[in-house]
XYZ file of C-alpha atoms in Angstrom:
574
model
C 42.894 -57.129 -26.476
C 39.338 -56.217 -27.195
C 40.457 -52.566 -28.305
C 43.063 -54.873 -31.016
C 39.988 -56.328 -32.470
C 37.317 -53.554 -32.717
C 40.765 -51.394 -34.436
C 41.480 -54.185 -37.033
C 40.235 -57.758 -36.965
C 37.773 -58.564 -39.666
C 34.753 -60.098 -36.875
C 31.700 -59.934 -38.073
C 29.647 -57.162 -37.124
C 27.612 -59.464 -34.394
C 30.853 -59.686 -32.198
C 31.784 -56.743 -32.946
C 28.630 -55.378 -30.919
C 29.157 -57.838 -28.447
C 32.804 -56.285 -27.678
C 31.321 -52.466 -27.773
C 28.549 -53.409 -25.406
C 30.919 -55.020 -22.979
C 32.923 -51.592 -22.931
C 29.849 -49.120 -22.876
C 28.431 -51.901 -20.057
C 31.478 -50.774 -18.370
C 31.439 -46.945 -18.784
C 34.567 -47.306 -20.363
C 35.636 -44.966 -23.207
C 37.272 -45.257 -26.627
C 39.586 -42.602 -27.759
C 42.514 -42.823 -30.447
C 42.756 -39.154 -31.940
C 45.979 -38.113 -30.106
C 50.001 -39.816 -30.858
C 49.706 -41.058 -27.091
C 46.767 -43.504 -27.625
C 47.264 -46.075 -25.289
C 49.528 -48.904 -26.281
C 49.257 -47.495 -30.190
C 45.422 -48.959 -30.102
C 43.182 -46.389 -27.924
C 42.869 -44.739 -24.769
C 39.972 -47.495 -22.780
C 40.094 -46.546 -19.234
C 41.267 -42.945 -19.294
C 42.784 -41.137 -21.511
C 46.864 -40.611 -21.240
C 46.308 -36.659 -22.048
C 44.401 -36.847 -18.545
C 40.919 -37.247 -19.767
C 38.971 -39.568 -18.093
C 35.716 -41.536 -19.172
C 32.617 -39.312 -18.040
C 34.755 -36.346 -19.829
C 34.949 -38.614 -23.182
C 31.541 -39.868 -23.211
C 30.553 -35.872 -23.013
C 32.370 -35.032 -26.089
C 31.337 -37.909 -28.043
C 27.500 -36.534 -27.231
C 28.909 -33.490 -28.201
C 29.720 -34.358 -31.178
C 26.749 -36.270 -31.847
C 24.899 -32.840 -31.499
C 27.124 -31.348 -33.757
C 26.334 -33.450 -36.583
C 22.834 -32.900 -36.089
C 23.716 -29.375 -36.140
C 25.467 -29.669 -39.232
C 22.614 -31.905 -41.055
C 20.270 -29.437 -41.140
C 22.739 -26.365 -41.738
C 24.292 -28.365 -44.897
C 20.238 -28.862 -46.216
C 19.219 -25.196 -45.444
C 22.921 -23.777 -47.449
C 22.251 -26.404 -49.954
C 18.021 -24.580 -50.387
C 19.776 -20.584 -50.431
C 19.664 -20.431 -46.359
C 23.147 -19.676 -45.136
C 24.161 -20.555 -41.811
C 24.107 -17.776 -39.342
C 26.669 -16.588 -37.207
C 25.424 -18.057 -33.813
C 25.212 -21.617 -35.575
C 28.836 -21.250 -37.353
C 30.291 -20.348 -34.343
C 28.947 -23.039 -31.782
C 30.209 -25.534 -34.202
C 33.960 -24.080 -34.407
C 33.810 -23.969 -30.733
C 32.322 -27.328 -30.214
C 35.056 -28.948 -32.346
C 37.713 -27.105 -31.085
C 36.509 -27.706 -27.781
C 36.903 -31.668 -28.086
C 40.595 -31.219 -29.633
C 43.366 -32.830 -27.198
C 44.452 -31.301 -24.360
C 41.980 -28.059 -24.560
C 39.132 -29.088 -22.026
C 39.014 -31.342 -19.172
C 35.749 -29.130 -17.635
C 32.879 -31.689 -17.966
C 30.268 -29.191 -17.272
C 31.395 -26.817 -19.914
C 31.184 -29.688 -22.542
C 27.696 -30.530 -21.434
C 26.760 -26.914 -21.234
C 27.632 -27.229 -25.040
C 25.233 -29.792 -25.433
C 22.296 -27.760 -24.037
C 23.287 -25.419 -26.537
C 23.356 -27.639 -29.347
C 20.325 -29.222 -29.050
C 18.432 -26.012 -28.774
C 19.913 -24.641 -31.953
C 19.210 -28.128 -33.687
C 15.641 -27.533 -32.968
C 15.881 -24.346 -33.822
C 16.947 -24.875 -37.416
C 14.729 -27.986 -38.016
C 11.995 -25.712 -36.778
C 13.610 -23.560 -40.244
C 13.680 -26.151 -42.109
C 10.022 -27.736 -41.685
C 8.344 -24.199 -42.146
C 10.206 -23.588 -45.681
C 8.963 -27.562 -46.524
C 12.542 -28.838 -46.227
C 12.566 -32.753 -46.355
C 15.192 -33.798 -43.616
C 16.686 -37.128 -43.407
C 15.983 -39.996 -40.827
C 18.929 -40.026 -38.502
C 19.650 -39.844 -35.103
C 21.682 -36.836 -34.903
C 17.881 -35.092 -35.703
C 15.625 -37.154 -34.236
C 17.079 -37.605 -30.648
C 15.363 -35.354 -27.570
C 17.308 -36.478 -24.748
C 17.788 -34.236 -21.543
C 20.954 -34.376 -19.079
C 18.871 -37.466 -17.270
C 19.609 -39.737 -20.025
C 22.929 -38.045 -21.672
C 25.679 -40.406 -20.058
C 23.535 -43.610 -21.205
C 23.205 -41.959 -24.900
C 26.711 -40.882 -24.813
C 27.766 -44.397 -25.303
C 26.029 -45.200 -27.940
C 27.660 -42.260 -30.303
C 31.176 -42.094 -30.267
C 33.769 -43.488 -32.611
C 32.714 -47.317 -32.179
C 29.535 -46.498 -33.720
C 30.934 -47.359 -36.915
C 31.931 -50.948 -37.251
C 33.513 -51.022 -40.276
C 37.251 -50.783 -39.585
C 38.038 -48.435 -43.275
C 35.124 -46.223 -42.569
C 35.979 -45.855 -39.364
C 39.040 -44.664 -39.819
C 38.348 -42.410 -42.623
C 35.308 -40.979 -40.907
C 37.971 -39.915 -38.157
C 40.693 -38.469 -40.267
C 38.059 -36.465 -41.448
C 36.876 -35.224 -38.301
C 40.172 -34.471 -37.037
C 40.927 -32.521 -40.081
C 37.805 -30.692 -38.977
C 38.959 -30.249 -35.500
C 42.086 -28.298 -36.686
C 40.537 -26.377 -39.173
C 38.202 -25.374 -36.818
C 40.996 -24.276 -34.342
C 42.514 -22.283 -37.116
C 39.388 -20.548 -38.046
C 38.296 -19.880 -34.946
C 41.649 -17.585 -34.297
C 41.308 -16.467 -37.422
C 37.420 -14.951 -36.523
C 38.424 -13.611 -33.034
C 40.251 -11.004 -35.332
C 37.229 -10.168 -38.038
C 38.153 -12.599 -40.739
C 35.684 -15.161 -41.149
C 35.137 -17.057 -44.843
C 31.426 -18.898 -45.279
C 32.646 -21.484 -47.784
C 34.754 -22.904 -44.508
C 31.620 -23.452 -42.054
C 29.488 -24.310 -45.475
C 32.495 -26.864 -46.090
C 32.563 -28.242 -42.391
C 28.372 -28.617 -41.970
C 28.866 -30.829 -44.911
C 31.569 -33.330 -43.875
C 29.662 -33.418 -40.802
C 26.358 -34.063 -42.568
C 28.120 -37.000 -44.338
C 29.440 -38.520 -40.921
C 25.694 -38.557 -39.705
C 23.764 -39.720 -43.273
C 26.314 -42.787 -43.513
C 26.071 -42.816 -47.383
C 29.786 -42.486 -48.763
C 31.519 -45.286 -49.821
C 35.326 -45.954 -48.658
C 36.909 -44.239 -51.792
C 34.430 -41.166 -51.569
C 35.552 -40.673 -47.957
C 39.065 -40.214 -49.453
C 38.124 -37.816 -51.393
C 36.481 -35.814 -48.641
C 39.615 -36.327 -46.530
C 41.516 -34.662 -49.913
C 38.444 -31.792 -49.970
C 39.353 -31.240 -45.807
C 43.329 -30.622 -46.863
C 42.269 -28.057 -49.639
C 39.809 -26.486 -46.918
C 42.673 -26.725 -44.543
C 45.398 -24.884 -47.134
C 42.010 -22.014 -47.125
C 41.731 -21.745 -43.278
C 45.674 -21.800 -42.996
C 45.744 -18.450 -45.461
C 42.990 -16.657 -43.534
C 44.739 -16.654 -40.534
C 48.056 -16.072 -41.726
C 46.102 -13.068 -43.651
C 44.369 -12.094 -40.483
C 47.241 -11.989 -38.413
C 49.700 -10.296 -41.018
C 46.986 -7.870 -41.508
C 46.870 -7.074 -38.592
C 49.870 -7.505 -36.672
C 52.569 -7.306 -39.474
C 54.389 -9.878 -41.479
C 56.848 -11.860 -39.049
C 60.311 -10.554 -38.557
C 63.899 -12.422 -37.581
C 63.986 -12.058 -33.956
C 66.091 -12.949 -31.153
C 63.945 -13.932 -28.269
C 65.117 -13.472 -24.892
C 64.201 -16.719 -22.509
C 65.770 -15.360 -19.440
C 63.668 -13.733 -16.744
C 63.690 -10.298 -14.719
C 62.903 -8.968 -11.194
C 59.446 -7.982 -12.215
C 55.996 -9.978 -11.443
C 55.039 -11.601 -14.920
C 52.040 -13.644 -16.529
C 52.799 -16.173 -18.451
C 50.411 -17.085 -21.794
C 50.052 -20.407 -23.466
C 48.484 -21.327 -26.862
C 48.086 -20.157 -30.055
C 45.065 -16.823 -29.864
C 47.648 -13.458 -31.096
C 44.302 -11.809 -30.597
C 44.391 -12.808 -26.394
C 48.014 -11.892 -25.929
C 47.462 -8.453 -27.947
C 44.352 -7.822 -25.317
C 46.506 -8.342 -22.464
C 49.539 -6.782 -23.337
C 47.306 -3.590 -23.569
C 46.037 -4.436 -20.182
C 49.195 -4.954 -18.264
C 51.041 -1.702 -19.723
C 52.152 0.085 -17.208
C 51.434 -1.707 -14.453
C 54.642 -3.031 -13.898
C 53.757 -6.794 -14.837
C 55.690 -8.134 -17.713
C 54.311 -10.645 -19.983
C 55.783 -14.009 -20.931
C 55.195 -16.311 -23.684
C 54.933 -19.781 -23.604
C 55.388 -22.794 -25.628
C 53.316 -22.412 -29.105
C 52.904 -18.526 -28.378
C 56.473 -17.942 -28.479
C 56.006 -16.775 -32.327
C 53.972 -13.704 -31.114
C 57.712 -12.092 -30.364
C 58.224 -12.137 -34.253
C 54.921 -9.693 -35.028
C 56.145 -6.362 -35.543
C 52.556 -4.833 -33.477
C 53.560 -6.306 -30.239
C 57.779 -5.279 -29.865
C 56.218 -1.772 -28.759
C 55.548 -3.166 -25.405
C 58.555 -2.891 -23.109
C 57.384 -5.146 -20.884
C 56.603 -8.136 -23.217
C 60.194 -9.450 -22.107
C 60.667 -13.146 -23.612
C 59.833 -16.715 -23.736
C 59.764 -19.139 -20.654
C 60.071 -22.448 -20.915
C 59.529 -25.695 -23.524
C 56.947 -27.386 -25.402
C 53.919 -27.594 -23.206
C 54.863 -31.149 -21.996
C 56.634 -29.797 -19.639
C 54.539 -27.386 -17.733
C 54.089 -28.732 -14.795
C 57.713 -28.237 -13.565
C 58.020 -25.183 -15.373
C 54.934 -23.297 -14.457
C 55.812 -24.559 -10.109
C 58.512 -21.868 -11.200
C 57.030 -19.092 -12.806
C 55.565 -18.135 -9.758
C 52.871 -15.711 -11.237
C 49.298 -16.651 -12.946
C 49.069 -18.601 -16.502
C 46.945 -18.063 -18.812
C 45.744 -20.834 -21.385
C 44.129 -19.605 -24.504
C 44.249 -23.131 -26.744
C 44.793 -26.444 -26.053
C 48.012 -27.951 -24.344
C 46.653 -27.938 -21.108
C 48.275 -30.823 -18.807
C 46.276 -31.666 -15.770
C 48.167 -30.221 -12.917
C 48.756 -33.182 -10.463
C 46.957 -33.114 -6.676
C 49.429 -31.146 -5.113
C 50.695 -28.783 -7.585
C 51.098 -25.092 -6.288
C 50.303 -23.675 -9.390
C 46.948 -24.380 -10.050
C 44.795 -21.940 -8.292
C 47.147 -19.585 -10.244
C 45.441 -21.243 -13.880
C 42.990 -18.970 -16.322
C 41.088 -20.741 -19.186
C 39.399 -18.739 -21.936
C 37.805 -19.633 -24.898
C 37.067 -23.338 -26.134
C 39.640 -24.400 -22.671
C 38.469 -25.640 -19.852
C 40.391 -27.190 -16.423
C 37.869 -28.086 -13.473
C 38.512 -25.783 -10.354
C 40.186 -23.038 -12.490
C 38.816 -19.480 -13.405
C 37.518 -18.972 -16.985
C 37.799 -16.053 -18.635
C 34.635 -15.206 -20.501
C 34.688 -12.770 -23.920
C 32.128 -9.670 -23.486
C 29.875 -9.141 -26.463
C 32.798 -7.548 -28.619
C 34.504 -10.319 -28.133
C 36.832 -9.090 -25.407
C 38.369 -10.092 -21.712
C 38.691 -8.435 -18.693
C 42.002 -9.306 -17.713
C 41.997 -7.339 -14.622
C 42.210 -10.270 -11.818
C 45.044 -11.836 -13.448
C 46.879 -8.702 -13.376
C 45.988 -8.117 -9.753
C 46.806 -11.745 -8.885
C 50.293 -11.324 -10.850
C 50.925 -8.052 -8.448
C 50.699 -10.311 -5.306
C 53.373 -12.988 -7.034
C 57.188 -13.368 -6.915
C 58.674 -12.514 -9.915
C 59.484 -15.687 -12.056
C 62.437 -17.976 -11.742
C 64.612 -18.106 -14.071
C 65.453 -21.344 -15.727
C 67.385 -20.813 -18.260
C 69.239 -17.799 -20.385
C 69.655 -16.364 -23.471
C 68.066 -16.065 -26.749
C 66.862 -18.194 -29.877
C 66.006 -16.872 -32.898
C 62.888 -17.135 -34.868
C 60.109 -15.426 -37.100
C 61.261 -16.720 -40.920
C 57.754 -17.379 -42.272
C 57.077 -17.135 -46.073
C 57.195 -12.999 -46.207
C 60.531 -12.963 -44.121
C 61.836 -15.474 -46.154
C 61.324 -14.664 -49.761
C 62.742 -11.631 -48.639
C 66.160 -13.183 -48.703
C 65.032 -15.358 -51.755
C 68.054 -14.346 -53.428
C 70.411 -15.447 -51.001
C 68.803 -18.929 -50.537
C 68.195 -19.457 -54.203
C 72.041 -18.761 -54.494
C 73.472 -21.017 -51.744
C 71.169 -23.885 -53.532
C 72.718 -23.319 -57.053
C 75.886 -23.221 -55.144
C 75.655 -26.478 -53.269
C 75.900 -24.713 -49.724
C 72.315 -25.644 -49.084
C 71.681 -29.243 -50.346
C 68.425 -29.940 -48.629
C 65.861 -28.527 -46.912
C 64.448 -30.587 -44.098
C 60.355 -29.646 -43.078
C 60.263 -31.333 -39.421
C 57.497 -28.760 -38.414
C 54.516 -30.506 -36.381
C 54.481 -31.205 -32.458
C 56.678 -32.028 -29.834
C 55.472 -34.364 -26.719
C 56.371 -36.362 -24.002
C 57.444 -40.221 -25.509
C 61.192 -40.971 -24.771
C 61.265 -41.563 -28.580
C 60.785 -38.131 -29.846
C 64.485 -37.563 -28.602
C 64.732 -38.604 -32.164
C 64.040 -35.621 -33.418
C 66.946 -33.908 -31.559
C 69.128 -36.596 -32.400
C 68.403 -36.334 -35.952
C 68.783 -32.390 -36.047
C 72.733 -33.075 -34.664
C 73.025 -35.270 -36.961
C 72.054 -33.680 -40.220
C 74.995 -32.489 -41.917
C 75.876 -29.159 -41.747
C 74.920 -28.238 -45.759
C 71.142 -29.070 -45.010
C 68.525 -25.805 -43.064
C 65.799 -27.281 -41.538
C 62.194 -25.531 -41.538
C 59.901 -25.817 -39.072
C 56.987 -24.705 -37.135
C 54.741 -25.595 -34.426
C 56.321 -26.997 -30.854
C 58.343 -29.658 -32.687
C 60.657 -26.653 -32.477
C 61.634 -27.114 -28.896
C 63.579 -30.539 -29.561
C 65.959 -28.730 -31.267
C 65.775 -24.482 -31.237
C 68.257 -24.353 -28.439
C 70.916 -25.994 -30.195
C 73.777 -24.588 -31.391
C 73.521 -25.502 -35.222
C 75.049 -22.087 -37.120
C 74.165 -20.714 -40.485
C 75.355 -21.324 -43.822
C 76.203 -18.136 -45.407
C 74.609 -15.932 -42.584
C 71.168 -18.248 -43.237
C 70.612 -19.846 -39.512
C 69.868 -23.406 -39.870
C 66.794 -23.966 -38.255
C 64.313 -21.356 -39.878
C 61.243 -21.183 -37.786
C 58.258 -20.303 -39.759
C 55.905 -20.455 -35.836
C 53.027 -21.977 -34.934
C 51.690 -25.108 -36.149
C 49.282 -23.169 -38.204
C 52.023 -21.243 -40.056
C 52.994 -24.172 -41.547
C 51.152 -22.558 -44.337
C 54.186 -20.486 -44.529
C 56.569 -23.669 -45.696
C 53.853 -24.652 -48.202
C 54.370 -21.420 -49.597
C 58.199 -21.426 -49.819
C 58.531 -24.725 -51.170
C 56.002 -23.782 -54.113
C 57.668 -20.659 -54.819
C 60.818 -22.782 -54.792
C 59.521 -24.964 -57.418
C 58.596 -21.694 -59.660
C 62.086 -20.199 -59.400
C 63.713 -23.860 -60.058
C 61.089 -24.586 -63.077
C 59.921 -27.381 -61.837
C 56.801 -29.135 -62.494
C 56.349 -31.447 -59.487
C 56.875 -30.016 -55.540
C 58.553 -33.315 -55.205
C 61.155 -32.695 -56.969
C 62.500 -30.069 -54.623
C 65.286 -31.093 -52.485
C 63.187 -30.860 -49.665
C 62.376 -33.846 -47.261
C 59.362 -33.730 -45.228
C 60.311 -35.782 -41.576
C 57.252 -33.962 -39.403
C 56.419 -34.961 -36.024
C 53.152 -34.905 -34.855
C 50.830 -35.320 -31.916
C 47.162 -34.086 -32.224
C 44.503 -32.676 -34.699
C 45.918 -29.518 -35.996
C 48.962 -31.690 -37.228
C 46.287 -33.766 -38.818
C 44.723 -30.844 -40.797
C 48.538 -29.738 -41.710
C 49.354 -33.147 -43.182
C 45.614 -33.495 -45.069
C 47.233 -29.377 -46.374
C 49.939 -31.373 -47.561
C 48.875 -33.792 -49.333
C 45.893 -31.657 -50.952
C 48.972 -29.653 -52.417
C 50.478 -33.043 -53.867
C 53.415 -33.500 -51.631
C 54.417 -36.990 -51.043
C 56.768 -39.109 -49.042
C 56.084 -37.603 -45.924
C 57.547 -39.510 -43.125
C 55.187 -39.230 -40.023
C 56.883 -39.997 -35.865
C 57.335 -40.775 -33.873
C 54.576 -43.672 -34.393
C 51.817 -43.628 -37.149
C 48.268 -43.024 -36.068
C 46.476 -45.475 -34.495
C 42.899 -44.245 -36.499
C 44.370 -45.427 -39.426
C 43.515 -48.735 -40.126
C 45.442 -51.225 -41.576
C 43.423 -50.837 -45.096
C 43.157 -47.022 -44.760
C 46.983 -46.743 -44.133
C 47.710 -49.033 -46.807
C 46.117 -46.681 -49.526
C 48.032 -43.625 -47.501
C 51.369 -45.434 -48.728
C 50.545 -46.460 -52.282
C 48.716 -43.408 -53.077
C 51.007 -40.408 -51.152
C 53.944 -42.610 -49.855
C 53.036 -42.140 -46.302
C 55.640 -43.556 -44.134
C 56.990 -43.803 -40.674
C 60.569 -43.406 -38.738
C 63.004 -45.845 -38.241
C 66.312 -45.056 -36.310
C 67.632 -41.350 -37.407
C 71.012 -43.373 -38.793
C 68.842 -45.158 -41.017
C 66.439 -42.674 -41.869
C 69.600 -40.110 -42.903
C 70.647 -42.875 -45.687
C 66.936 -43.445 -46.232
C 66.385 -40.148 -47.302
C 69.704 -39.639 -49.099
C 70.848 -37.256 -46.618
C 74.674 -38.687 -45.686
């Protein structure tokens, strides 16, 4: 009841303290930046992802060092003084490191801190000896030590803003940031880096800490992260392409063999390229799994013989999944779910980069950014080979290149009426009963519409038997959640070979699931490119407050999902 009223009463601001002081009183935490927030209000206790308070309270601090970070990077950039690498790079991390489901290692976050606060003082130290004025804030003028942390670390997290409207926009923003910074992160494990992006992020921070935007110049900055976010999106598809090759149609086996294997989770192609060079030739195979399973479309890695397939779902449903698998996992992004008490696979878990599980190894990068990958392999060697769970093959790897490729054929069975509309449900798949709308909805679709998608929201409906209209399969899977880049650019090359002066007037409908902060950095993409009417499931987010979501429908036509019978005649689909 008390998280209802600090989300979206109007109290004045004395109660308001009242109610935060009761929950810091009570080291409880406040968390609402995943689809699973607690009963649609916030996660208060612990957090349904598996988080738990001490864990929260770290990554608000972090975060609160971050934007101190960020103040005096955004003042130095704005006097000539660019940012240097060491100072771009612990904020990426930071941010990517307090994403959902990446890092549950307490420690590691408040290792992170250390860090932060030394490079903060480093950079005022800068800023005082060129005669910089810096602003009055906390974020600069707090010198705390891991004594007095978990008593600051209450004080800085989201319910430090009591309006309801900033709030929320201050959030949106930050998860924007959170995404991008996952996105450029991958993107700079592979060389390709852009300074405008970490220029653009010390700035939003520097606004969260200063306080001095009103509510409609907050929306603007939430329009500025999309635009940033379409940038990051085409670095890494860029960086990847470059060096991997432009995705190709594939059929991806998700069967097993008789061989040990290693299964790898996330999104890093630069992680899965360093151990597929590792394990040749040792008889090990490698599987993919979940948001990795794209890496089978990328022309560089079908060399390797013993890269054999995909195992598994979304990453929801791990914990079943990797009791199977038998050999060692290796996590190189978020989508980690706690493994319960007594499950047999965790002393088999690896964590590398801005990860983190307690009790698991972590793979640490050597100075050229590189892993030894040499005690997974060994620990693979002394594994059954996986289970298998399932059998056969889906088919994947249509991202913008592969697909204006058959631009000809598409263009035609539109003119024709064989393709009558294209359905983006791209985004993230999870573990509420309710996203077995999404499924439900792909049966349902009738059998002239191709849906595109990317990301994990994939899984509710890749394995089903849904054909092809004129040889075109009807679920065209573009990859990861980042490559949703790759829609944006079909649909705007659609509306240049159609004439068309608006994207919305494409016969596309945009019905995108989503669950954490890259999806939140895709949909800001979106709507920095104009597209509208974007239907958002399976529940709205519970940051957005009732004001803030209000201007999200008038302005863009934000909306959510009803029941998929309603939603097909809603969008003029039956």
């Amino acid at each position: 009841e008390i998280a209802q009223c600090l989300v979206g009463s109007e109290m004045c601001i004395r109660d308001r303290y009242l109610f935060i002081d009761i929950f810091m009183e009570n080291n409880q935490m406040f968390c609402f930046q995943c689809q699973e927030a607690a009963k649609g209000i916030a996660c208060t206790l612990k957090g349904v992802c598996g988080k738990n308070n001490t864990t929260s309270a770290a990554m608000d601090l972090l975060l609160f060092v971050v934007r101190g970070v960020s103040v005096v990077a955004d003042i130095l950039h704005d006097n000539g003084m660019k940012a240097d690498n060491e100072t771009c790079g612990f904020v990426t991390d930071a941010l990517f490191s307090t994403i959902t489901n990446a890092n549950f290692d307490e420690e590691s976050i408040l290792a992170r801190v250390d860090k932060g606060l030394v490079l903060r003082n480093r950079l005022i130290q800068k800023a005082e000896e060129a005669g910089l004025a810096l602003p009055k804030v906390d974020e600069l003028g707090w010198q705390g030590s891991r004594e007095v942390y978990k008593e600051k670390a209450q004080r800085v997290g989201v319910l430090r803003e009591t309006d309801a409207d900033l709030r929320s926009l201050k959030e949106l923003v930050l998860y924007g940031l959170k995404g991008m910074a996952a996105y450029h992160e991958h993107a700079m494990r592979l060389g390709y880096n852009d300074e405008t992006i970490h220029a653009f992020m010390h700035h939003a921070l520097r606004c969260m800490a200063e306080n001095l935007l009103s509510v409609e110049e907050w929306l603007n900055l939430a329009l500025q992260t999309g635009e940033y976010g379409v940038k990051v999106m085409a670095l890494l598809d860029k960086a990847n392409t470059e060096r991997y090759g432009h995705p190709e149609v594939t059929a991806v086996n998700i069967g097993t063999r008789q061989n040990p294997g290693i299964l790898i989770s996330g999104h890093d192609l630069h992680d899965i390229e360093e151990l597929l060079k590792q394990t040749e030739g040792t008889g090990v195979d490698v599987y993919t799994h979940s948001e990795m399973l794209p890496a089978h479309y990328y022309p560089a890695f079908k060399k390797y013989s013993h890269f054999v397939g995909n195992y598994g779902n979304a990453w929801w449903k791990q914990r079943e999944e990797f009791a199977s698998f038998n050999g060692p996992i290796v996590f190189t992004t978020n989508c980690i779910v706690p493994p319960s008490a007594t499950a047999s696979y965790k002393d088999r878990i690896f964590t590398s980069n801005s990860t983190g599980y307690p009790g698991c190894r972590h793979l640490e990068s050597d100075a050229n950014g590189k892993k030894d990958y040499s005690e997974v392999i060994s620990l693979a060697r002394q594994c059954k080979a996986p289970e298998q769970i399932e059998e056969g093959q889906i088919i994947g790897g249509f991202a913008h290149h592969q697909v204006l490729q058959l631009a000809d054929k598409v263009i035609e069975a539109v003119k024709t009426g064989a393709i009558r509309k294209f359905i983006v449900m791209a985004g993230c798949d999870g573990r509420m009963k309710s996203r077995e709308y999404y499924t439900e909805f792909a049966q349902k679709l009738p059998h002239d519409c191709v849906i595109l998608t990317a990301g994990c929201a994939k899984y509710k409906y890749n394995k089903l038997s849904l054909g092809d209209i004129d040889g075109i399969p009807r679920v065209l899977d573009a990859g990861q959640c980042n490559d949703s880049y790759s829609l944006a650019v079909i649909a705007l090359k659609l509306k240049e070979v159609f004439g068309l002066n608006d994207i919305n007037e494409l016969p596309i409908v945009y019905n995108i699931a989503w669950y954490e902060q890259k999806a939140v950095i895709v949909l800001l993409a979106l709507l920095s490119l104009g597209v509208k009417n974007i239907h958002l499931g399976p529940t709205l987010p519970a940051f957005l407050s009732p004001g803030v979501a209000k201007v999200l429908v008038e302005q863009f036509g934000i909306a959510g999902i009803g029941t998929v019978d309603e939603d097909l005649k809603l969008f003029n689909i039956l």
